[in-house]
mmCIF file of C-alpha atoms in Angstrom:
data_model
loop_
_atom_site.group_PDB
_atom_site.id
_atom_site.type_symbol
_atom_site.label_atom_id
_atom_site.label_comp_id
_atom_site.label_asym_id
_atom_site.label_seq_id
_atom_site.Cartn_x
_atom_site.Cartn_y
_atom_site.Cartn_z
ATOM 1 C CA UNK C 11 -109.261 -26.113 117.768
ATOM 2 C CA UNK C 12 -108.566 -23.423 120.327
ATOM 3 C CA UNK C 13 -104.774 -23.772 120.281
ATOM 4 C CA UNK C 14 -102.540 -20.774 120.801
ATOM 5 C CA UNK C 15 -100.245 -20.366 117.826
ATOM 6 C CA UNK C 16 -96.480 -20.302 118.501
ATOM 7 C CA UNK C 17 -94.935 -16.906 117.995
ATOM 8 C CA UNK C 18 -98.181 -15.152 118.827
ATOM 9 C CA UNK C 19 -101.092 -14.393 116.532
ATOM 10 C CA UNK C 20 -99.383 -11.335 114.974
ATOM 11 C CA UNK C 21 -95.913 -12.825 114.576
ATOM 12 C CA UNK C 22 -94.471 -12.270 111.066
ATOM 13 C CA UNK C 23 -93.750 -15.997 110.847
ATOM 14 C CA UNK C 24 -97.334 -16.917 111.651
ATOM 15 C CA UNK C 25 -98.936 -14.358 109.315
ATOM 16 C CA UNK C 26 -97.788 -16.440 106.332
ATOM 17 C CA UNK C 27 -99.913 -19.438 107.330
ATOM 18 C CA UNK C 28 -103.625 -20.079 107.342
ATOM 19 C CA UNK C 29 -104.708 -21.178 110.819
ATOM 20 C CA UNK C 30 -106.874 -23.963 109.370
ATOM 21 C CA UNK C 31 -103.879 -25.378 107.499
ATOM 22 C CA UNK C 32 -101.729 -25.280 110.640
ATOM 23 C CA UNK C 33 -104.454 -26.981 112.651
ATOM 24 C CA UNK C 34 -104.838 -29.714 110.020
ATOM 25 C CA UNK C 35 -101.084 -30.394 109.883
ATOM 26 C CA UNK C 36 -100.864 -30.537 113.679
ATOM 27 C CA UNK C 37 -103.913 -32.801 113.936
ATOM 28 C CA UNK C 38 -102.499 -35.177 111.332
ATOM 29 C CA UNK C 39 -99.198 -35.355 113.241
ATOM 30 C CA UNK C 40 -101.048 -36.440 116.385
ATOM 31 C CA UNK C 41 -102.457 -39.445 114.520
ATOM 32 C CA UNK C 42 -99.002 -40.903 113.852
ATOM 33 C CA UNK C 43 -96.532 -42.554 116.225
ATOM 34 C CA UNK C 44 -92.785 -43.200 116.091
ATOM 35 C CA UNK C 45 -91.072 -43.242 112.708
ATOM 36 C CA UNK C 46 -94.284 -42.404 110.831
ATOM 37 C CA UNK C 47 -94.700 -39.279 112.950
ATOM 38 C CA UNK C 48 -91.086 -38.216 112.384
ATOM 39 C CA UNK C 49 -91.580 -38.774 108.655
ATOM 40 C CA UNK C 50 -94.615 -36.482 108.771
ATOM 41 C CA UNK C 51 -92.564 -33.902 110.689
ATOM 42 C CA UNK C 52 -89.870 -34.096 107.995
ATOM 43 C CA UNK C 53 -92.385 -33.683 105.165
ATOM 44 C CA UNK C 54 -94.067 -30.685 106.809
ATOM 45 C CA UNK C 55 -90.695 -29.172 107.716
ATOM 46 C CA UNK C 56 -89.446 -29.395 104.134
ATOM 47 C CA UNK C 57 -92.774 -28.178 102.726
ATOM 48 C CA UNK C 58 -93.512 -25.291 105.080
ATOM 49 C CA UNK C 59 -90.375 -24.467 107.100
ATOM 50 C CA UNK C 60 -87.649 -24.492 104.427
ATOM 51 C CA UNK C 61 -86.195 -27.657 105.979
ATOM 52 C CA UNK C 62 -85.387 -25.909 109.264
ATOM 53 C CA UNK C 63 -86.200 -27.843 112.462
ATOM 54 C CA UNK C 64 -86.070 -24.591 114.438
ATOM 55 C CA UNK C 65 -88.617 -22.959 112.114
ATOM 56 C CA UNK C 66 -90.824 -26.071 112.333
ATOM 57 C CA UNK C 67 -90.667 -25.793 116.119
ATOM 58 C CA UNK C 68 -91.839 -22.179 115.896
ATOM 59 C CA UNK C 69 -94.512 -22.797 113.275
ATOM 60 C CA UNK C 70 -95.965 -26.115 114.448
ATOM 61 C CA UNK C 71 -94.886 -26.305 118.091
ATOM 62 C CA UNK C 72 -93.057 -29.602 117.554
ATOM 63 C CA UNK C 73 -89.856 -30.690 119.279
ATOM 64 C CA UNK C 74 -87.057 -29.625 116.963
ATOM 65 C CA UNK C 75 -84.911 -32.643 117.875
ATOM 66 C CA UNK C 76 -87.694 -34.963 116.712
ATOM 67 C CA UNK C 77 -88.027 -32.940 113.500
ATOM 68 C CA UNK C 78 -84.252 -33.081 112.940
ATOM 69 C CA UNK C 79 -84.283 -36.835 113.500
ATOM 70 C CA UNK C 80 -87.107 -37.201 110.984
ATOM 71 C CA UNK C 81 -85.182 -35.147 108.428
ATOM 72 C CA UNK C 82 -82.081 -37.266 109.021
ATOM 73 C CA UNK C 83 -84.068 -40.479 108.606
ATOM 74 C CA UNK C 84 -85.667 -39.169 105.425
ATOM 75 C CA UNK C 85 -82.352 -38.064 103.928
ATOM 76 C CA UNK C 86 -80.462 -41.254 104.844
ATOM 77 C CA UNK C 87 -83.285 -43.648 104.053
ATOM 78 C CA UNK C 88 -82.804 -45.428 107.381
ATOM 79 C CA UNK C 89 -85.130 -45.400 110.345
ATOM 80 C CA UNK C 90 -83.616 -45.049 113.799
ATOM 81 C CA UNK C 91 -84.503 -47.558 116.466
ATOM 82 C CA UNK C 92 -86.218 -46.292 119.572
ATOM 83 C CA UNK C 93 -84.077 -46.341 122.709
ATOM 84 C CA UNK C 94 -86.965 -47.743 124.721
ATOM 85 C CA UNK C 95 -86.309 -51.276 125.851
ATOM 86 C CA UNK C 96 -89.114 -53.827 125.797
ATOM 87 C CA UNK C 97 -90.417 -54.760 129.200
ATOM 88 C CA UNK C 98 -90.130 -58.360 130.287
ATOM 89 C CA UNK C 99 -92.299 -60.014 132.890
#
């Protein structure tokens, strides 16, 4: 996929992960939008980053605030509403 891995190719954090697995997780995340994407972030964060948004940011290159929001939504069982307002014509 030609992406540069966060933390550099020889980073101790990155040495624990297979590059094909990382690429597959990142690719899957790109296929989701909104709450579904944050849910995916939360799942991957809990599965591969010990539930740490900062570690998920380093490992996957995702915005840690979005990961934290996904974890919060998963833990509380509620989905946050987007702050974007619908456009009216």
